[in-house]
Backbone as JSON Lines, residues from 0, in Angstrom:
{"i":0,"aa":"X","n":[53.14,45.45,-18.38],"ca":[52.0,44.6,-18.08],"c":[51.45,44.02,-19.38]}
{"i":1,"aa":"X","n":[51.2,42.61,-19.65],"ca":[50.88,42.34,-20.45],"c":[49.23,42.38,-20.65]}
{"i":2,"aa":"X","n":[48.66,42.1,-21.86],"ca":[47.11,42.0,-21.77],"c":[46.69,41.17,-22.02]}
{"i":3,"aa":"X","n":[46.0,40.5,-21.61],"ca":[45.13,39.03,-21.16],"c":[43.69,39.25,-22.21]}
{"i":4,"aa":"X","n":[43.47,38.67,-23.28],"ca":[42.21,38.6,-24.17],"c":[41.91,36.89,-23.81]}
{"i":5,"aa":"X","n":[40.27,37.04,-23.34],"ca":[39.84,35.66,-23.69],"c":[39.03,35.76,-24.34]}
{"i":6,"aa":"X","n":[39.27,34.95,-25.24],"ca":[37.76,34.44,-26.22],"c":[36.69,33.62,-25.8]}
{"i":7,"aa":"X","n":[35.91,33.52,-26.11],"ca":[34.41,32.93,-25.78],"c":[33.77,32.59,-27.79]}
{"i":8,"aa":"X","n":[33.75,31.17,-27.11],"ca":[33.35,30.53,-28.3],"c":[31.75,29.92,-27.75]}
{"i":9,"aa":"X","n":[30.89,30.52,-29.05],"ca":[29.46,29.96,-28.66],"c":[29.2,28.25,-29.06]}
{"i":10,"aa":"X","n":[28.53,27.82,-28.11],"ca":[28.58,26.29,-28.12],"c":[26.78,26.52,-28.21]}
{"i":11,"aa":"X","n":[26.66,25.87,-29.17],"ca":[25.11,25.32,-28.88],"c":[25.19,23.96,-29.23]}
{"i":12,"aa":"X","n":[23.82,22.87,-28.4],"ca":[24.0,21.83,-28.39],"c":[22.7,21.11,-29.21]}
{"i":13,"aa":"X","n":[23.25,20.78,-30.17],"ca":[21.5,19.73,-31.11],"c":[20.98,18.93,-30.49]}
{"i":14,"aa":"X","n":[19.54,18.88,-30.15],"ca":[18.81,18.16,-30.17],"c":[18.26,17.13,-30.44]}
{"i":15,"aa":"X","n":[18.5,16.13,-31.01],"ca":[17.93,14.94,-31.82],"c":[16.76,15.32,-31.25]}
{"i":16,"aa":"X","n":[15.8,14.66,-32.24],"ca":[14.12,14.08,-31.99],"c":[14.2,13.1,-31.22]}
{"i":17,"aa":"X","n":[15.02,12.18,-31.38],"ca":[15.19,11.36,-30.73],"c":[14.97,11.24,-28.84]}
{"i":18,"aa":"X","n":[16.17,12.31,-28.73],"ca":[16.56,13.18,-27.54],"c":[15.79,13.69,-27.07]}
{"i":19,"aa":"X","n":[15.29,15.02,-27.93],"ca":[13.96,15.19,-27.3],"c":[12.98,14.48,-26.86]}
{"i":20,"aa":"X","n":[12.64,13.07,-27.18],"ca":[11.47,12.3,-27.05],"c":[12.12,11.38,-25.57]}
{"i":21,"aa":"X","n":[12.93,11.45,-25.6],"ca":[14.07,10.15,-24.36],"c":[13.7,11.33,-23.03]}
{"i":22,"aa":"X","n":[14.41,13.0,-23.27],"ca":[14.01,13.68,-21.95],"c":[12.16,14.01,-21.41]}
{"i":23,"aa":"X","n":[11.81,13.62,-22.64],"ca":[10.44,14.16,-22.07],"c":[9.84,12.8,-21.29]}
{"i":24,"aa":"X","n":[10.37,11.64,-21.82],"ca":[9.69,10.49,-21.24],"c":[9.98,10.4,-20.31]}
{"i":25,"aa":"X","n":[11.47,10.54,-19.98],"ca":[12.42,10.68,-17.98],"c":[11.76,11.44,-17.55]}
{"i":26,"aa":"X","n":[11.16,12.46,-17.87],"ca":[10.24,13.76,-17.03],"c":[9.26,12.73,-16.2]}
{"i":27,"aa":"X","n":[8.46,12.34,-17.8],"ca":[7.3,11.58,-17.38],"c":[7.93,10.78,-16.54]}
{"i":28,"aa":"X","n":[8.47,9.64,-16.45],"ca":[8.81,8.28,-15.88],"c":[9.26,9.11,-14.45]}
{"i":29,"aa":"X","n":[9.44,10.22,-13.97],"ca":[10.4,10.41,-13.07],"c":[9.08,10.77,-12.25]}
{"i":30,"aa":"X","n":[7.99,11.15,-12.65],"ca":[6.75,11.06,-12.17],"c":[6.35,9.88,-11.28]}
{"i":31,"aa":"X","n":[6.58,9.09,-11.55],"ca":[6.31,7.51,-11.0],"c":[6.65,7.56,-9.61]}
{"i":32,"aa":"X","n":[8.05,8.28,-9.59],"ca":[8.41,8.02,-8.59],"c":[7.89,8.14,-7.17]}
{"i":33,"aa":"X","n":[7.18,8.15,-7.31],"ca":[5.82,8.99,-6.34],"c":[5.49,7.32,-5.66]}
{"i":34,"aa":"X","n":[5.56,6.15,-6.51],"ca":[5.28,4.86,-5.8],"c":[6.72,4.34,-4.75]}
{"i":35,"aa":"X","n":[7.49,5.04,-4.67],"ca":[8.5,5.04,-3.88],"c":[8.41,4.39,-2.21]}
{"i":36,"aa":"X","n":[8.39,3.41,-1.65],"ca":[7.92,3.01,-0.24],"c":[7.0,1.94,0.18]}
{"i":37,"aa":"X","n":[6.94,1.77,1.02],"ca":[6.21,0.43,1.4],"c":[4.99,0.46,1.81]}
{"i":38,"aa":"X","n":[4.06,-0.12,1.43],"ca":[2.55,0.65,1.04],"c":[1.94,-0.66,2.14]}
{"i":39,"aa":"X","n":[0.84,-1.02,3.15],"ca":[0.18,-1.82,3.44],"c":[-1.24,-1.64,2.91]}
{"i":40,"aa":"X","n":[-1.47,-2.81,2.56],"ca":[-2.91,-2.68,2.66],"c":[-3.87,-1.94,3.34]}
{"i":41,"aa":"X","n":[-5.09,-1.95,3.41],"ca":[-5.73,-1.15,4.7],"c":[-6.84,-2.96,5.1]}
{"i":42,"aa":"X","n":[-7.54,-3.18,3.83],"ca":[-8.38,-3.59,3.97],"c":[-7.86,-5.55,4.29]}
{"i":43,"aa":"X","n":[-6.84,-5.72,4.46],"ca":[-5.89,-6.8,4.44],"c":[-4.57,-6.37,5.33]}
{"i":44,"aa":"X","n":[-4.5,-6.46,6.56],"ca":[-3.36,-5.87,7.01],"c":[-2.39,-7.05,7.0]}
{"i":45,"aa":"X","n":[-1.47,-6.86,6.56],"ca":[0.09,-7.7,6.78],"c":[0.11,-8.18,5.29]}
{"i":46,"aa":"X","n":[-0.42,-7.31,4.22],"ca":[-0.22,-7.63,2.67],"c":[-0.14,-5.99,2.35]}
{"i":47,"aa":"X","n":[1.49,-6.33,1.35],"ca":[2.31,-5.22,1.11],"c":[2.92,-5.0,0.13]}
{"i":48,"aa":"X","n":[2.5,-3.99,-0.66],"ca":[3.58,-3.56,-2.22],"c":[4.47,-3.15,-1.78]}
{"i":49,"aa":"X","n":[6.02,-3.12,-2.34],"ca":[6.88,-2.24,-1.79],"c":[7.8,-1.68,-3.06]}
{"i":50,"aa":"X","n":[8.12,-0.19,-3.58],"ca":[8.68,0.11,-4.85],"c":[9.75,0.54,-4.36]}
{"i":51,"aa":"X","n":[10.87,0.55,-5.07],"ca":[12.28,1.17,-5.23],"c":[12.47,1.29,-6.04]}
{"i":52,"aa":"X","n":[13.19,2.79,-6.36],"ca":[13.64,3.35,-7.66],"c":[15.26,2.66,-7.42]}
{"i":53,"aa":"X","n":[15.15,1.73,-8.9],"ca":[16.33,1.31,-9.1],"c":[17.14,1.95,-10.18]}
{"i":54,"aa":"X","n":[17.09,2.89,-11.17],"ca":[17.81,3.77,-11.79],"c":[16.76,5.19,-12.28]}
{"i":55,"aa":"X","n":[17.39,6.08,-12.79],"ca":[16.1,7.15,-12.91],"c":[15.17,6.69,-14.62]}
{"i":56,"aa":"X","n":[15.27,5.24,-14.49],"ca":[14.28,4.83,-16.07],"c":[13.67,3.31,-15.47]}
{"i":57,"aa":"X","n":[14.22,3.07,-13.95],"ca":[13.39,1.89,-13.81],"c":[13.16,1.8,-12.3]}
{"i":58,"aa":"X","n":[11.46,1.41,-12.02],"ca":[11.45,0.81,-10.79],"c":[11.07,-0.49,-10.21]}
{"i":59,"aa":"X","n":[11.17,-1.32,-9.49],"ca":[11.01,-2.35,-9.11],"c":[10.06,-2.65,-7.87]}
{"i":60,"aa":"X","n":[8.96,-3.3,-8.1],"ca":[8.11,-3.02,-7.24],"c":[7.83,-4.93,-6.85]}
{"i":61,"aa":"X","n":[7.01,-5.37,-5.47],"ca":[6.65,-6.65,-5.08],"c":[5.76,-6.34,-4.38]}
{"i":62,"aa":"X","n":[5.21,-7.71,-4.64],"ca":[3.35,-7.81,-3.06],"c":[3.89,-9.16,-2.93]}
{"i":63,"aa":"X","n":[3.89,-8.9,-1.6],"ca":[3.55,-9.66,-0.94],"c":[2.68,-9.46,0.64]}
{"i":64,"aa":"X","n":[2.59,-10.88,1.1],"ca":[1.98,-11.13,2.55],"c":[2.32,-11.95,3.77]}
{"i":65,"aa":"X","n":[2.83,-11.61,5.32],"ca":[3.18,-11.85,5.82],"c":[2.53,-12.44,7.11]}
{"i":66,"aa":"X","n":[2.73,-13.67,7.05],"ca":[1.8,-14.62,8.13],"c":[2.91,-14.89,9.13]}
{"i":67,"aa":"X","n":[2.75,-14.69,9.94],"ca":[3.58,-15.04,11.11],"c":[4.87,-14.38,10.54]}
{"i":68,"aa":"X","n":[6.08,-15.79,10.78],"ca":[7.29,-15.45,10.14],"c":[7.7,-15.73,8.85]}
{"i":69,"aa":"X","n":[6.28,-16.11,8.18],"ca":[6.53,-16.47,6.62],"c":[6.47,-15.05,5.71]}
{"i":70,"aa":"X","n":[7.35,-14.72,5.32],"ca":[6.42,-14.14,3.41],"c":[6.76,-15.13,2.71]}
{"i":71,"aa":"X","n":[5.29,-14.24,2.43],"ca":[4.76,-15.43,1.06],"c":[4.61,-14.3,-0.12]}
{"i":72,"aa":"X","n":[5.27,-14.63,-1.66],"ca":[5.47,-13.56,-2.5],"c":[4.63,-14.1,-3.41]}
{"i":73,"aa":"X","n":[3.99,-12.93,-4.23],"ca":[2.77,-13.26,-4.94],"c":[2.93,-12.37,-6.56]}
{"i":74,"aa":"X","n":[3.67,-11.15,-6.13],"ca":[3.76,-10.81,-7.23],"c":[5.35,-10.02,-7.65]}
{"i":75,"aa":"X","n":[6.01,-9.44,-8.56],"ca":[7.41,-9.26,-9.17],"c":[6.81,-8.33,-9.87]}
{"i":76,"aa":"X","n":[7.26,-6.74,-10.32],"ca":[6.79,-5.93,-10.79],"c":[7.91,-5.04,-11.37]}
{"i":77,"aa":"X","n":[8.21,-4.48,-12.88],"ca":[9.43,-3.95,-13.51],"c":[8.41,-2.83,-14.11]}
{"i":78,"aa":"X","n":[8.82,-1.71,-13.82],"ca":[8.17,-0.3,-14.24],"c":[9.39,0.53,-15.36]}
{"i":79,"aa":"X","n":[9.42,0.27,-16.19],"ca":[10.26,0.92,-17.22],"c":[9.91,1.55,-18.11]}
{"i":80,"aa":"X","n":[11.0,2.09,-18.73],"ca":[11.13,3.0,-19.74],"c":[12.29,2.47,-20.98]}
{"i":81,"aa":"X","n":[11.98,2.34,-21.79],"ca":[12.64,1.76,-22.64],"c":[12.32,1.57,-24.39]}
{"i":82,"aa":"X","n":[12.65,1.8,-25.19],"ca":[12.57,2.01,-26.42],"c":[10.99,2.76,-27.03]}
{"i":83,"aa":"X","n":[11.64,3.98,-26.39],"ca":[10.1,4.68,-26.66],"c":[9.27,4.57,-25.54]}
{"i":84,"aa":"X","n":[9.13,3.65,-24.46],"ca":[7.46,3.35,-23.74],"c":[8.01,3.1,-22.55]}
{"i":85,"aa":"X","n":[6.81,3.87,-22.05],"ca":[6.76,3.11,-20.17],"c":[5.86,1.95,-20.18]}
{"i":86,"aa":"X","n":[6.36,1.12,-20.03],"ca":[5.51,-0.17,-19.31],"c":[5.67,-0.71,-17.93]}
{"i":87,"aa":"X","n":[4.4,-0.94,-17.49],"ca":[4.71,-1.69,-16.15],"c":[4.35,-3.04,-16.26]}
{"i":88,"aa":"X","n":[5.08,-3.95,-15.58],"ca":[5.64,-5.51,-16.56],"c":[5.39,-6.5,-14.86]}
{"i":89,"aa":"X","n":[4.13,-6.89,-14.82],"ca":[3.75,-7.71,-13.44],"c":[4.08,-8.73,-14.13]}
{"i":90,"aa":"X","n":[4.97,-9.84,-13.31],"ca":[4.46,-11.13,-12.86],"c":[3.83,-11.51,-11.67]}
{"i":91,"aa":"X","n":[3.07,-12.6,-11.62],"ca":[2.44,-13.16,-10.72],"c":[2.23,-14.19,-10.59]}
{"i":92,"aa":"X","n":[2.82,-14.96,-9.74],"ca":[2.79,-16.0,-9.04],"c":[1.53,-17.32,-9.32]}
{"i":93,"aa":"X","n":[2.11,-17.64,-10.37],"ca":[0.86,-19.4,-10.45],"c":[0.36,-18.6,-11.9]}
{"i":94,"aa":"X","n":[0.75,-17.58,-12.43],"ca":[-0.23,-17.17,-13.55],"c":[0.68,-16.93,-14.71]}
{"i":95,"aa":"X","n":[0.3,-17.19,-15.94],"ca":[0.95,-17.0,-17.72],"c":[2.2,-17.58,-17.32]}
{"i":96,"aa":"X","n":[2.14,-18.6,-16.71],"ca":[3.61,-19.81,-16.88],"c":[4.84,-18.96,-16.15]}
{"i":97,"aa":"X","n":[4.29,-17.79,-15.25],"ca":[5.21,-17.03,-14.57],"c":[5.78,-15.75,-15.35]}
{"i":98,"aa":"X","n":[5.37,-15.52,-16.56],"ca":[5.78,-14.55,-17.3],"c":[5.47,-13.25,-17.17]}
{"i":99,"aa":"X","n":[5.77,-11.95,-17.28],"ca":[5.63,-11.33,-17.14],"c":[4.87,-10.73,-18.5]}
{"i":100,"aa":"X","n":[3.63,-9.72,-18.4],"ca":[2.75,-9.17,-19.25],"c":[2.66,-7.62,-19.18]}
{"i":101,"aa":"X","n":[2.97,-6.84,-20.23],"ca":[3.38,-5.91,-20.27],"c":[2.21,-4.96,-20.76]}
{"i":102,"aa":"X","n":[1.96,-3.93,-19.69],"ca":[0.81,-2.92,-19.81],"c":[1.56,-1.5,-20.11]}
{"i":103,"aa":"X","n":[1.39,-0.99,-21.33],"ca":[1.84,0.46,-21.48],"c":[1.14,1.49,-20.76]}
{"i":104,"aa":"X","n":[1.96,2.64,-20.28],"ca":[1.46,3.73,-19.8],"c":[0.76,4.74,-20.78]}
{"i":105,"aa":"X","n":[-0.82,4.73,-20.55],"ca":[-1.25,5.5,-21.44],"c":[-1.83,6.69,-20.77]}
{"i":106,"aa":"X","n":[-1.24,7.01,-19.79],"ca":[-2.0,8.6,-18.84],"c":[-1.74,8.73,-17.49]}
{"i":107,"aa":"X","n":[-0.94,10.21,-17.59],"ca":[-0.23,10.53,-16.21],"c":[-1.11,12.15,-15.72]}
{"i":108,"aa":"X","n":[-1.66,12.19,-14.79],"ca":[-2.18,13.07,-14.39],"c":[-2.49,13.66,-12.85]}
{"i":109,"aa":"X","n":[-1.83,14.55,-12.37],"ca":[-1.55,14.51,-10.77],"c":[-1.58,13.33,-10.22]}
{"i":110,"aa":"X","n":[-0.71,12.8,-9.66],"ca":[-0.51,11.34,-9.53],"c":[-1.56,10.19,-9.61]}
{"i":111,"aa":"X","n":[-2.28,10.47,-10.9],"ca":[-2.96,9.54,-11.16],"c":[-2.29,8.48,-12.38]}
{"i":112,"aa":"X","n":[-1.82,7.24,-12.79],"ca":[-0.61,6.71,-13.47],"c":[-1.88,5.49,-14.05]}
{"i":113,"aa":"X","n":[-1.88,5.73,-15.49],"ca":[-2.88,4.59,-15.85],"c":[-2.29,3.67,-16.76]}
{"i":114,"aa":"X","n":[-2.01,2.45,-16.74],"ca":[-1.25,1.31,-17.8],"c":[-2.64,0.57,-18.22]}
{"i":115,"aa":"X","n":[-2.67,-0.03,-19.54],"ca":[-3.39,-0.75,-20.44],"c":[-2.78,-1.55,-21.09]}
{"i":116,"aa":"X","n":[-3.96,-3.13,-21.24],"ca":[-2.83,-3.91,-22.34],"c":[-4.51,-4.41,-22.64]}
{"i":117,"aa":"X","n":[-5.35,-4.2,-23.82],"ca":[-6.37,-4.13,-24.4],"c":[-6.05,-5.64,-24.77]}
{"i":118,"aa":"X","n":[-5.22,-6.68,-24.79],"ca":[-5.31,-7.67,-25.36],"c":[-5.04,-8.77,-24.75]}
{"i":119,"aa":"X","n":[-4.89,-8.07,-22.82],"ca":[-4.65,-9.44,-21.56],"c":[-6.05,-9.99,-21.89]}
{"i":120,"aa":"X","n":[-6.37,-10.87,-21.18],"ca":[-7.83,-11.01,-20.8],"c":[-8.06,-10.44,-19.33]}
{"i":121,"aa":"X","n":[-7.71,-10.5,-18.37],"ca":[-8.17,-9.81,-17.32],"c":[-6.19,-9.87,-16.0]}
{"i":122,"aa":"X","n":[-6.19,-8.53,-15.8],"ca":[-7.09,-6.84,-16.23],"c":[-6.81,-6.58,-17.62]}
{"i":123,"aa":"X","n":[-6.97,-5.68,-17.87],"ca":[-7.04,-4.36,-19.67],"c":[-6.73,-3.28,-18.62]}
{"i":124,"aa":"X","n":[-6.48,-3.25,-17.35],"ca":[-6.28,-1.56,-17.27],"c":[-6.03,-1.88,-15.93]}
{"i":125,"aa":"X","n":[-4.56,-0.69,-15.38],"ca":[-4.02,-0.83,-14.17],"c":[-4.21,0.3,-13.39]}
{"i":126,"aa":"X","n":[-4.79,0.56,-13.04],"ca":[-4.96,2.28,-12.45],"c":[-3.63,2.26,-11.09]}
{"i":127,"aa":"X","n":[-3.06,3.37,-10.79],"ca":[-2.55,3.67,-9.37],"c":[-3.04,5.3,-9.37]}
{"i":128,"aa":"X","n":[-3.44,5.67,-7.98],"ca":[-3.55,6.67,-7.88],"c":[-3.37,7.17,-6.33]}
{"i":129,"aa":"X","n":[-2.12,8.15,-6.07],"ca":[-1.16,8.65,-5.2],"c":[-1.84,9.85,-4.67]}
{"i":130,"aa":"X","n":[-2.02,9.9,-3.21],"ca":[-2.42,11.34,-2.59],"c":[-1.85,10.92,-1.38]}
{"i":131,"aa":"X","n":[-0.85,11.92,-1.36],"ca":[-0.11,11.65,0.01],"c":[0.38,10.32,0.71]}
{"i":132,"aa":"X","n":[0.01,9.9,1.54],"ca":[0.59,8.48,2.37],"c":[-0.66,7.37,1.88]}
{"i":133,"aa":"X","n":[-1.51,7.6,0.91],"ca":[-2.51,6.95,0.32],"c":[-2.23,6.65,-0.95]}
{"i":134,"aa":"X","n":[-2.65,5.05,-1.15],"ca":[-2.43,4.72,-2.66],"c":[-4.02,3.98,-2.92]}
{"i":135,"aa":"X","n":[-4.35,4.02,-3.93],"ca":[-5.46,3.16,-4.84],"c":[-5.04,2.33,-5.66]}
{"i":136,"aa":"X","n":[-4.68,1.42,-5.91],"ca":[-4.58,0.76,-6.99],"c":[-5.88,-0.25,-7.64]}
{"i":137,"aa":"X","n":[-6.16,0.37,-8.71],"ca":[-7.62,-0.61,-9.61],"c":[-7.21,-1.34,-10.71]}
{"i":138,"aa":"X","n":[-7.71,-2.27,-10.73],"ca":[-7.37,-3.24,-11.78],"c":[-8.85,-3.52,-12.25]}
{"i":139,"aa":"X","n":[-8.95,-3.76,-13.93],"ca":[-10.18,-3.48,-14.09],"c":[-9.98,-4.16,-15.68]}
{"i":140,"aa":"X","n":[-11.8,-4.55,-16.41],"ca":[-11.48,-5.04,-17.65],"c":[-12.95,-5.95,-17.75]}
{"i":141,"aa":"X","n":[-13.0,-6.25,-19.03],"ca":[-14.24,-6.94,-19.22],"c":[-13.98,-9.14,-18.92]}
{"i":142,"aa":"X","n":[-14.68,-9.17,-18.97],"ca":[-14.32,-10.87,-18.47],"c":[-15.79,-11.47,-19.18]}
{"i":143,"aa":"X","n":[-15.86,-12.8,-18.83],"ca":[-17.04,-13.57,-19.69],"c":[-18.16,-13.06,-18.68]}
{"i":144,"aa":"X","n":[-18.21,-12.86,-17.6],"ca":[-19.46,-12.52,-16.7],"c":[-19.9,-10.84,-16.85]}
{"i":145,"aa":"X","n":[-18.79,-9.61,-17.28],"ca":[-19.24,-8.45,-17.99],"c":[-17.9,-7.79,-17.19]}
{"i":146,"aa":"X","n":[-18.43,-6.52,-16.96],"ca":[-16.95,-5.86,-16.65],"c":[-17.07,-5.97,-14.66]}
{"i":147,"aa":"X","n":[-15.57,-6.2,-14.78],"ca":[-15.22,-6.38,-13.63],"c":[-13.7,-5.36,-12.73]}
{"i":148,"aa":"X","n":[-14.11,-5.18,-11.52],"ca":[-13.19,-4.35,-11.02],"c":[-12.87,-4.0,-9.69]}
{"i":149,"aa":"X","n":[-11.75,-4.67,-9.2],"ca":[-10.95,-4.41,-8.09],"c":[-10.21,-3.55,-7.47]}
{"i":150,"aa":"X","n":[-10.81,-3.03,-6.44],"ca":[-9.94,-1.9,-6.12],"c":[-9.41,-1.97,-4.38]}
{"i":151,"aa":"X","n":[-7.76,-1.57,-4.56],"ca":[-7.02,-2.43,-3.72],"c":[-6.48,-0.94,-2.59]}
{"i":152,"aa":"X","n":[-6.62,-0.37,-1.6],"ca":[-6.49,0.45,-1.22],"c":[-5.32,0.35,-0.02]}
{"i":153,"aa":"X","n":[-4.09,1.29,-0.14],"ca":[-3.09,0.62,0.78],"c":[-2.82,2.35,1.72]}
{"i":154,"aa":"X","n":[-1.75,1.91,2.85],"ca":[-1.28,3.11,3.26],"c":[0.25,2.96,3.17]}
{"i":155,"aa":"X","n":[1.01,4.25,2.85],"ca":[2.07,4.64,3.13],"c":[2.59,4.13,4.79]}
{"i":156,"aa":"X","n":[3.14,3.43,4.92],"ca":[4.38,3.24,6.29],"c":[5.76,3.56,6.52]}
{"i":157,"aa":"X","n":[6.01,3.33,4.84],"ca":[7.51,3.34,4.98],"c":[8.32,4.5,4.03]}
């Protein structure tokens, strides 16, 4: 009978800083995912955000509103992760020549998800905040008349 020795070679795997900083942000970003589904309004019925996770570093979100057999689309929404930062990147319809304006994520806290861009003129700050089949979304910021703030309240359907 012959004898069978296996070796075991220890593998450890380095870290970059880099690396480290890329998994902790997917943690974070994977958080998001919580906007996942088709949200209606409450206070506006037949006007609707709707998000899909399109890879685990990006989601794609739209509003629109549905009159009869029309939609009518109002807004285009890119939630990413990418060189260092989560930003959520609205366009909207008739506004900044159609471009999209990019608000960094500066605070994630039981699904409360807050983006800022201190240098739009209106909003400076995107609030969403997730409890169950309930969403909040506030948009908020100072303007020439003083501070101003919208708050857009939808339900889970889908």
């Amino acid at each position: 009978m012959k004898n069978l020795f296996i070796f075991t070679v220890p593998v450890s795997i380095v870290l970059s800083p880099q690396n480290v900083i890329y998994q902790y942000k997917a943690s974070q970003f994977a958080k998001l995912y919580a906007l996942e589904g088709t949200w209606e309004m409450r206070e506006k019925r037949g006007t609707y955000e709707v998000w899909k996770i399109i890879n685990e570093i990006y989601l794609e979100g739209s509003g629109f509103k549905v009159a009869g057999n029309d939609t009518i689309w109002n807004e285009q929404i890119a939630l990413k992760y990418a060189d260092g930062t989560i930003t959520y990147v609205p366009k909207v319809l008739g506004q900044n020549d159609e471009n999209g304006i990019s608000f960094k994520l500066t605070g994630i806290r039981d699904n409360v998800f807050v983006f800022e861009n201190k240098k739009h003129d209106f909003p400076k700050r995107i609030v969403y905040k997730i409890m169950n089949d309930k969403m909040i979304a506030t948009v908020s910021g100072k303007t020439k008349g003083g501070n101003r703030k919208i708050v857009y309240s939808f339900t889970k359907i889908k």
